[in-house]
XYZ file of C-alpha atoms in Angstrom:
536
model
C 6.927 20.804 121.189
C 8.808 17.418 120.960
C 6.368 16.022 123.630
C 3.338 17.041 121.535
C 4.795 15.316 118.470
C 5.437 12.213 120.483
C 1.804 12.132 121.708
C 0.570 12.638 118.179
C 2.527 9.640 116.815
C 1.393 7.501 119.761
C -2.271 8.276 118.939
C -1.787 7.405 115.254
C -0.100 4.104 116.146
C -2.877 3.164 118.572
C -5.461 3.961 115.896
C -3.606 1.798 113.343
C -3.304 -1.257 115.604
C -6.851 -2.627 114.845
C -6.109 -2.274 111.127
C -2.755 -4.127 111.451
C -4.503 -6.855 113.439
C -7.210 -7.239 110.796
C -4.570 -7.456 107.987
C -2.693 -10.177 109.839
C -5.882 -12.098 110.450
C -6.775 -11.791 106.756
C -3.611 -13.700 105.792
C -5.225 -17.024 106.494
C -3.267 -19.958 105.082
C -5.736 -22.679 105.984
C -6.768 -24.948 103.094
C -10.095 -24.143 101.431
C -12.593 -26.987 101.349
C -15.385 -27.365 98.752
C -18.677 -29.137 99.187
C -21.430 -30.024 96.601
C -24.811 -30.711 98.107
C -23.047 -31.417 101.446
C -20.462 -33.851 99.930
C -16.826 -32.838 100.063
C -15.103 -32.465 96.661
C -11.507 -33.818 96.511
C -8.916 -31.534 94.983
C -5.408 -32.755 93.955
C -4.232 -29.116 94.132
C -5.520 -26.949 96.919
C -7.849 -24.070 96.021
C -6.341 -20.644 96.521
C -7.439 -17.084 96.628
C -6.047 -14.330 94.356
C -5.757 -11.528 96.914
C -6.012 -8.458 94.723
C -9.393 -9.473 93.258
C -10.498 -11.903 95.993
C -11.194 -14.706 93.584
C -11.008 -18.433 94.568
C -9.350 -20.678 91.998
C -9.998 -24.423 91.884
C -8.714 -27.296 89.758
C -10.622 -27.938 86.489
C -10.942 -31.531 87.617
C -13.488 -30.452 90.211
C -15.630 -28.889 87.525
C -15.534 -32.096 85.432
C -15.796 -34.731 88.120
C -17.510 -32.802 90.906
C -20.009 -30.800 88.861
C -20.451 -33.179 86.010
C -19.542 -30.742 83.334
C -17.609 -31.695 80.236
C -14.285 -29.826 79.827
C -11.727 -29.321 77.133
C -8.314 -27.646 77.836
C -6.189 -26.454 74.920
C -2.739 -25.911 76.372
C -1.280 -24.075 73.409
C -4.077 -21.558 73.295
C -4.413 -21.452 77.088
C -8.175 -21.839 76.593
C -10.678 -23.954 78.509
C -14.178 -24.831 77.400
C -16.758 -25.962 79.983
C -20.129 -27.461 78.972
C -22.993 -28.333 81.196
C -26.519 -28.654 79.733
C -27.140 -25.766 77.436
C -24.351 -23.601 78.867
C -20.974 -23.290 77.250
C -18.209 -21.253 78.964
C -14.910 -20.414 77.202
C -12.087 -18.689 79.109
C -8.537 -17.900 77.899
C -5.655 -17.190 80.176
C -4.707 -13.501 80.340
C -8.002 -12.210 78.929
C -10.303 -10.058 80.990
C -13.544 -11.581 79.657
C -15.051 -14.997 79.132
C -17.585 -16.144 76.576
C -20.819 -17.702 77.894
C -22.826 -19.082 75.026
C -20.769 -16.731 72.798
C -21.673 -13.729 74.863
C -18.687 -11.776 76.338
C -18.789 -11.580 80.120
C -16.313 -9.648 82.331
C -13.877 -11.594 84.423
C -11.883 -10.625 87.520
C -9.510 -13.595 87.012
C -9.247 -16.070 84.208
C -7.916 -19.589 83.848
C -4.370 -20.327 85.159
C -1.812 -23.210 85.444
C -0.756 -24.210 88.893
C 1.636 -27.089 89.576
C 0.683 -28.503 86.132
C -3.064 -28.247 86.865
C -5.568 -26.027 85.235
C -7.274 -23.727 87.696
C -10.510 -21.799 87.136
C -12.501 -19.215 89.126
C -15.063 -21.311 90.969
C -17.742 -18.627 91.713
C -17.896 -17.458 88.143
C -18.064 -20.934 86.615
C -20.577 -22.250 89.189
C -22.919 -19.310 88.894
C -22.836 -19.439 85.155
C -23.754 -23.162 85.372
C -26.732 -22.323 87.600
C -25.274 -23.265 90.959
C -25.633 -21.403 94.228
C -22.301 -20.544 95.792
C -21.888 -19.889 99.551
C -18.575 -18.839 101.172
C -17.936 -19.422 104.871
C -15.032 -17.175 105.931
C -14.717 -18.577 109.418
C -14.456 -22.246 108.225
C -12.922 -21.403 104.871
C -15.481 -23.579 102.992
C -17.316 -23.154 99.678
C -20.684 -24.856 99.392
C -22.263 -25.462 96.035
C -25.894 -26.411 95.518
C -28.117 -26.944 92.426
C -31.082 -25.224 93.995
C -34.360 -25.416 92.065
C -33.220 -26.702 88.701
C -36.660 -25.948 87.210
C -35.946 -22.267 87.386
C -34.080 -21.165 84.236
C -30.631 -19.776 84.751
C -30.573 -16.039 83.939
C -28.699 -15.189 80.810
C -25.334 -13.568 81.588
C -25.065 -9.778 81.441
C -22.969 -8.915 78.385
C -19.821 -7.053 79.026
C -18.616 -4.235 76.844
C -16.636 -5.981 74.152
C -12.929 -5.289 74.114
C -10.845 -5.628 70.926
C -9.268 -8.875 71.827
C -9.935 -11.623 69.261
C -10.963 -15.047 70.473
C -8.162 -17.682 70.151
C -7.638 -18.775 66.608
C -6.662 -22.359 67.452
C -9.284 -25.080 67.010
C -9.921 -27.403 69.983
C -8.942 -30.319 67.728
C -5.312 -29.079 67.625
C -4.142 -28.731 71.319
C -0.443 -29.409 70.771
C 2.140 -26.654 71.184
C 3.556 -25.324 67.957
C 6.360 -23.091 69.180
C 9.337 -21.118 67.997
C 12.384 -19.635 69.697
C 12.925 -15.938 69.036
C 16.627 -15.007 69.641
C 17.588 -11.471 70.612
C 21.348 -12.129 71.066
C 23.249 -10.648 68.171
C 19.801 -9.441 66.931
C 19.443 -12.809 65.292
C 15.597 -12.855 65.148
C 14.345 -9.626 66.624
C 14.914 -6.649 66.803
C 17.059 -5.593 63.916
C 20.127 -3.550 64.651
C 18.872 -0.820 62.347
C 15.834 -0.336 64.740
C 17.940 0.816 67.716
C 16.386 3.922 69.205
C 13.241 3.486 67.058
C 10.497 1.960 69.288
C 7.797 2.067 66.649
C 10.045 0.310 64.113
C 10.811 -2.423 66.646
C 7.053 -2.852 67.373
C 6.245 -3.152 63.613
C 9.030 -5.740 63.196
C 7.657 -7.842 65.946
C 4.101 -7.602 64.608
C 5.312 -8.735 61.131
C 7.280 -11.535 62.753
C 4.166 -12.822 64.543
C 2.119 -12.376 61.420
C 4.355 -14.674 59.521
C 4.770 -17.216 62.262
C 1.068 -17.459 63.078
C 0.126 -17.846 59.421
C 2.277 -20.991 59.462
C 0.412 -22.445 62.463
C 2.677 -21.263 65.267
C 0.870 -20.687 68.509
C 3.636 -20.145 71.140
C 6.750 -18.050 71.214
C 9.839 -18.313 73.460
C 11.449 -14.880 73.366
C 14.992 -14.333 74.717
C 14.597 -11.582 77.390
C 18.043 -12.185 79.041
C 20.590 -12.817 76.287
C 23.755 -11.948 78.353
C 23.085 -11.060 81.994
C 20.981 -8.110 80.809
C 17.372 -7.444 79.945
C 14.657 -6.429 77.449
C 12.654 -4.781 80.211
C 13.329 -2.139 82.901
C 15.027 -4.047 85.667
C 16.248 -3.054 89.118
C 18.888 -5.887 88.980
C 20.520 -5.899 85.553
C 21.138 -3.334 82.822
C 19.263 -2.929 79.466
C 20.502 -5.334 76.777
C 22.672 -3.827 74.078
C 20.570 -5.729 71.614
C 17.595 -3.559 72.508
C 19.130 -0.134 71.908
C 22.736 -0.592 70.686
C 24.706 -0.196 73.825
C 24.320 -2.059 77.120
C 22.555 0.091 79.671
C 20.899 2.351 77.125
C 17.079 2.772 77.484
C 15.335 1.759 74.255
C 12.549 4.335 74.966
C 9.802 1.859 75.853
C 9.301 -1.491 77.587
C 9.845 -4.160 74.882
C 8.776 -7.006 77.044
C 5.435 -5.386 77.970
C 4.695 -4.732 74.343
C 5.599 -8.162 72.958
C 3.616 -9.908 75.611
C 0.536 -7.846 74.929
C 0.911 -8.310 71.140
C 1.353 -12.019 71.570
C -1.643 -12.491 73.911
C -3.793 -10.307 71.715
C -3.589 -13.009 69.086
C -4.412 -15.822 71.489
C -0.777 -17.038 71.408
C 1.236 -18.083 74.459
C 4.370 -16.310 75.632
C 7.300 -17.810 77.435
C 10.112 -15.584 78.659
C 13.433 -17.213 77.727
C 16.483 -16.712 79.952
C 20.135 -17.618 79.465
C 20.896 -18.252 83.098
C 24.633 -18.365 83.422
C 26.052 -16.579 80.335
C 27.468 -13.276 81.354
C 28.767 -12.147 78.019
C 29.455 -13.773 74.680
C 32.905 -12.175 74.711
C 35.370 -10.942 77.400
C 35.376 -7.265 76.447
C 34.617 -5.661 79.808
C 34.765 -2.150 78.322
C 31.611 -2.863 76.411
C 29.592 -3.771 79.549
C 27.468 -1.312 81.603
C 28.612 -0.386 85.012
C 25.695 -2.311 86.546
C 26.598 -5.525 84.724
C 27.260 -8.536 86.936
C 30.806 -8.934 85.549
C 31.688 -5.423 86.879
C 29.624 -5.518 90.102
C 30.726 -9.017 91.137
C 33.853 -9.947 89.324
C 34.522 -12.688 91.900
C 31.579 -14.612 90.415
C 32.855 -14.548 86.846
C 34.763 -17.366 85.042
C 36.300 -16.756 81.628
C 36.030 -19.974 79.625
C 37.048 -20.021 75.935
C 36.921 -16.218 75.691
C 33.333 -16.053 77.029
C 32.235 -14.863 80.474
C 30.115 -17.169 82.702
C 28.583 -16.589 86.075
C 29.944 -19.323 88.274
C 27.168 -21.740 89.233
C 29.127 -22.905 92.254
C 28.750 -19.628 94.111
C 25.448 -19.612 96.054
C 25.073 -15.874 95.948
C 25.521 -15.886 92.201
C 22.788 -18.505 91.781
C 20.445 -16.481 94.012
C 21.154 -13.370 91.975
C 19.993 -15.140 88.797
C 16.904 -16.483 90.619
C 16.092 -12.956 91.751
C 16.424 -11.619 88.184
C 14.076 -14.258 86.841
C 11.463 -13.946 89.503
C 11.424 -10.182 88.870
C 9.867 -11.046 85.463
C 7.611 -13.809 86.822
C 6.164 -11.382 89.347
C 5.738 -8.263 87.235
C 4.740 -9.659 83.820
C 1.898 -11.681 82.471
C 4.122 -14.419 81.061
C 2.797 -17.959 80.451
C 6.143 -19.571 81.107
C 9.689 -19.162 82.400
C 12.094 -20.899 80.010
C 15.767 -21.802 80.343
C 18.015 -23.014 77.581
C 21.057 -25.269 77.975
C 23.511 -22.638 79.176
C 24.700 -24.179 82.419
C 28.360 -25.183 82.473
C 30.096 -24.946 79.057
C 30.343 -28.216 77.276
C 34.052 -28.039 76.519
C 37.184 -26.240 77.546
C 38.544 -25.425 80.988
C 36.318 -23.940 83.663
C 38.340 -22.531 86.488
C 36.089 -23.087 89.526
C 38.459 -24.968 91.814
C 38.502 -22.206 94.377
C 34.679 -22.124 94.540
C 34.745 -25.968 94.834
C 36.821 -25.741 97.903
C 34.926 -22.773 99.387
C 31.353 -23.843 98.737
C 31.111 -27.606 99.235
C 29.184 -28.279 102.455
C 28.084 -31.653 101.191
C 31.723 -32.693 100.855
C 31.505 -34.004 97.283
C 34.606 -35.928 96.465
C 34.650 -34.994 92.777
C 34.234 -31.664 91.160
C 31.775 -32.995 88.547
C 29.462 -34.260 91.327
C 29.615 -30.883 92.916
C 28.843 -29.159 89.632
C 25.797 -31.299 89.042
C 24.557 -30.523 92.519
C 25.012 -26.791 91.909
C 22.750 -26.982 88.876
C 20.276 -29.216 90.647
C 20.025 -26.716 93.468
C 19.595 -23.883 91.022
C 16.731 -25.624 89.142
C 15.002 -26.711 92.347
C 15.289 -23.245 94.044
C 14.343 -21.342 90.891
C 11.219 -23.466 90.366
C 10.198 -22.875 93.996
C 10.805 -19.163 93.676
C 8.895 -18.750 90.450
C 5.858 -20.658 91.805
C 5.929 -18.553 94.942
C 5.585 -15.258 93.114
C 3.412 -16.503 90.290
C 1.754 -19.875 90.874
C 0.145 -19.948 87.444
C 3.281 -19.643 85.371
C 4.925 -22.746 83.819
C 8.606 -23.469 84.412
C 10.549 -25.458 81.874
C 14.041 -26.162 80.488
C 15.384 -26.894 77.016
C 18.415 -29.174 77.667
C 20.914 -30.654 75.115
C 19.164 -33.525 73.430
C 21.218 -36.376 74.738
C 21.128 -37.018 78.502
C 23.744 -39.827 78.567
C 24.945 -42.434 76.131
C 24.051 -46.022 76.940
C 27.709 -46.938 76.626
C 28.331 -44.834 79.746
C 25.059 -45.464 81.506
C 22.833 -48.465 80.525
C 19.742 -46.363 81.247
C 20.847 -43.708 78.785
C 19.899 -43.538 75.069
C 21.367 -45.773 72.392
C 23.407 -43.003 70.980
C 27.048 -42.105 70.332
C 26.949 -38.353 71.053
C 30.249 -36.546 71.634
C 28.501 -34.166 74.177
C 25.862 -35.075 76.747
C 23.815 -32.899 79.085
C 24.788 -34.969 82.199
C 28.480 -35.442 81.547
C 29.425 -32.295 79.591
C 27.115 -29.579 80.960
C 26.525 -31.211 84.327
C 22.783 -30.994 83.844
C 20.990 -33.946 85.432
C 17.679 -33.454 83.617
C 16.391 -36.893 84.768
C 16.475 -35.783 88.382
C 14.625 -32.509 87.574
C 11.854 -34.594 85.928
C 11.528 -37.241 88.592
C 11.609 -34.608 91.411
C 8.884 -32.576 89.671
C 11.040 -29.405 89.768
C 9.974 -28.472 86.255
C 6.584 -28.401 84.522
C 7.911 -29.227 81.075
C 11.110 -30.386 79.390
C 12.045 -29.470 75.776
C 15.101 -31.475 74.635
C 16.892 -30.077 71.572
C 16.751 -33.081 69.216
C 18.754 -31.509 66.354
C 19.593 -34.666 64.478
C 17.929 -36.392 61.498
C 16.488 -39.914 61.418
C 19.335 -40.860 59.066
C 22.035 -39.997 61.573
C 23.230 -43.432 62.683
C 25.271 -42.113 65.674
C 22.450 -40.030 67.100
C 19.033 -40.827 65.539
C 16.069 -38.505 66.011
C 13.549 -41.302 66.556
C 15.803 -43.075 69.107
C 15.970 -39.911 71.219
C 12.248 -39.164 70.863
C 11.488 -42.649 72.249
C 13.909 -42.217 75.049
C 12.603 -38.868 76.246
C 8.994 -40.038 75.981
C 9.950 -42.837 78.344
C 11.610 -40.486 80.774
C 8.510 -38.260 81.266
C 5.914 -41.057 81.178
C 3.793 -41.027 84.349
C 5.717 -38.107 85.865
C 3.264 -35.259 85.062
C 6.041 -33.382 83.322
C 5.153 -32.346 79.777
C 7.404 -33.132 76.844
C 7.903 -30.820 73.923
C 10.498 -31.466 71.201
C 13.049 -28.864 69.954
C 13.506 -29.128 66.111
C 16.272 -27.755 63.925
C 14.976 -26.238 60.597
C 18.250 -24.246 60.510
C 20.027 -27.405 59.387
C 17.919 -27.822 56.219
C 20.058 -27.497 53.105
C 23.291 -28.126 54.956
C 25.676 -31.018 54.165
C 24.792 -32.859 57.402
C 23.218 -36.196 56.789
C 19.418 -36.227 56.409
C 18.812 -32.485 55.934
C 18.448 -32.308 52.185
C 14.644 -32.108 52.207
C 11.996 -30.337 54.337
C 10.301 -33.696 54.623
C 12.757 -34.544 57.374
C 11.022 -32.003 59.700
C 7.561 -33.264 58.658
C 8.690 -36.881 59.247
C 9.854 -35.935 62.750
C 6.432 -34.309 63.510
C 4.636 -37.346 62.255
C 6.875 -39.611 64.364
C 6.104 -37.600 67.499
C 2.416 -38.538 67.257
C 3.426 -42.110 68.180
C 3.985 -40.871 71.747
C 1.105 -39.353 73.695
C 3.766 -37.931 76.028
C 4.983 -35.599 73.294
C 2.701 -32.522 73.635
C 4.166 -30.333 70.881
C 7.012 -29.102 68.809
C 9.280 -25.996 68.920
C 11.544 -24.716 66.167
C 14.942 -23.014 66.355
C 14.695 -20.346 65.350
C 12.364 -17.720 63.951
C 14.737 -16.441 61.303
C 15.213 -19.971 59.917
C 11.543 -20.521 59.486
C 11.069 -17.103 57.894
C 13.793 -17.607 55.276
C 11.903 -20.845 54.332
C 14.899 -23.158 53.588
C 13.840 -25.804 51.038
C 10.282 -24.652 51.489
C 9.916 -25.834 55.055
C 7.635 -22.969 56.057
C 5.239 -23.895 53.266
C 5.488 -27.668 54.314
C 4.577 -26.728 57.910
C 1.705 -24.610 56.803
C 0.226 -27.528 54.874
C 0.940 -30.016 57.632
C -0.728 -27.961 60.370
C -3.813 -27.337 58.217
């Protein structure tokens, strides 16, 4: 009997071998080359194939320079418009149909962002523009030819319309107009009264987007990891207590899936916002779920100022956070992965001397150099991991607004900030930009133009200079929450408007983001009305 089973398994394996061989051969990593009428087309980002749908994506630049089409890319709306002759194609990231001369046409894959480049499906675009497309599997080449241009191009076959509205943002306003949506302490969404009520939470989010979009907002940064937990079903971290009232408690639905779908349905962009190293806003272990990192790996945790942090100096701890973030990048249709400035705490004692001695292969002679290297390694490795699982997603960071004061470093800003990203939080943002580890940077410039110690315009100038020529996009974080406070310069909503106007001096500044949603919604000094008028 055992012999017969052994023979049966041997036969199954022998039959499967050809299939296994075919699968291995299919995983061809050779670069795809494109030709138009026999001439090779240069691509600054290599074309790639989306395996599940077998669609080849190419840089938008090939469409404009190689095929002679005019193109317009609206980053905030994630929409590209391609025009050649009498044909106009419009595609929006995340949508399953394009519009060809205003007729909806089904798509297997839509526009994506890869390494800061806009990528489009070459066969779909080429055929809609009247080109013949030939794929050579053996040589991995795509050949495009005009063919007989006297023959009219057939009209596209209309797809069954789906209830997804076209993006509401005009092409003439491509800048990002974003807002942070905080979930920690239920600051922006959801409310504590909605715990255990999925439909109530959904209605709250819909109302929130209604109000924000009516004011001109086109991008949201939603906090999905407020305290080493999650707003989605995760295999690595427990449910957030801000989703259902107690950490580890299932809210009864997948909040992240819903809010992404609702955001994209409106043509808005969605960035998943992570607090990387904050483990808990307090040190009450009894309130944490059994699967929380502070209970599973207490050796990774540092209590600083009554708050729990994951120690960035422990390589396994950094990798754990990377795994958590890539779980979202791989499983959800997010437009961006976004980090805030929670690296090392900006003040107080941080007891990491043991980790410094245990994990210092580079032999840094000072602990501050070692700490900066820990954060640099984290940003570099996270960016690589995110792009590996989802090449089209953007990766960006929102650091503290002052990198270094010029009094400490002549290349820093002409400011007198008491805290700086480099010296206080050990975040060397300049290196991240110059190394190309991030797609965008969003400094939190939470000062007015009247603040003589730390002027808004001084910092806007400095950051614009930092990203110039690097390919890294610059968005500015603004602080409407300060309006009406005694701090200098915040007695009128015109301060925010003046900052937006000033940003237009710098082509490097691609948009503005406001902290946070609740502060726009309460409309301090009429700022929401002022924004609505400004964006019109």
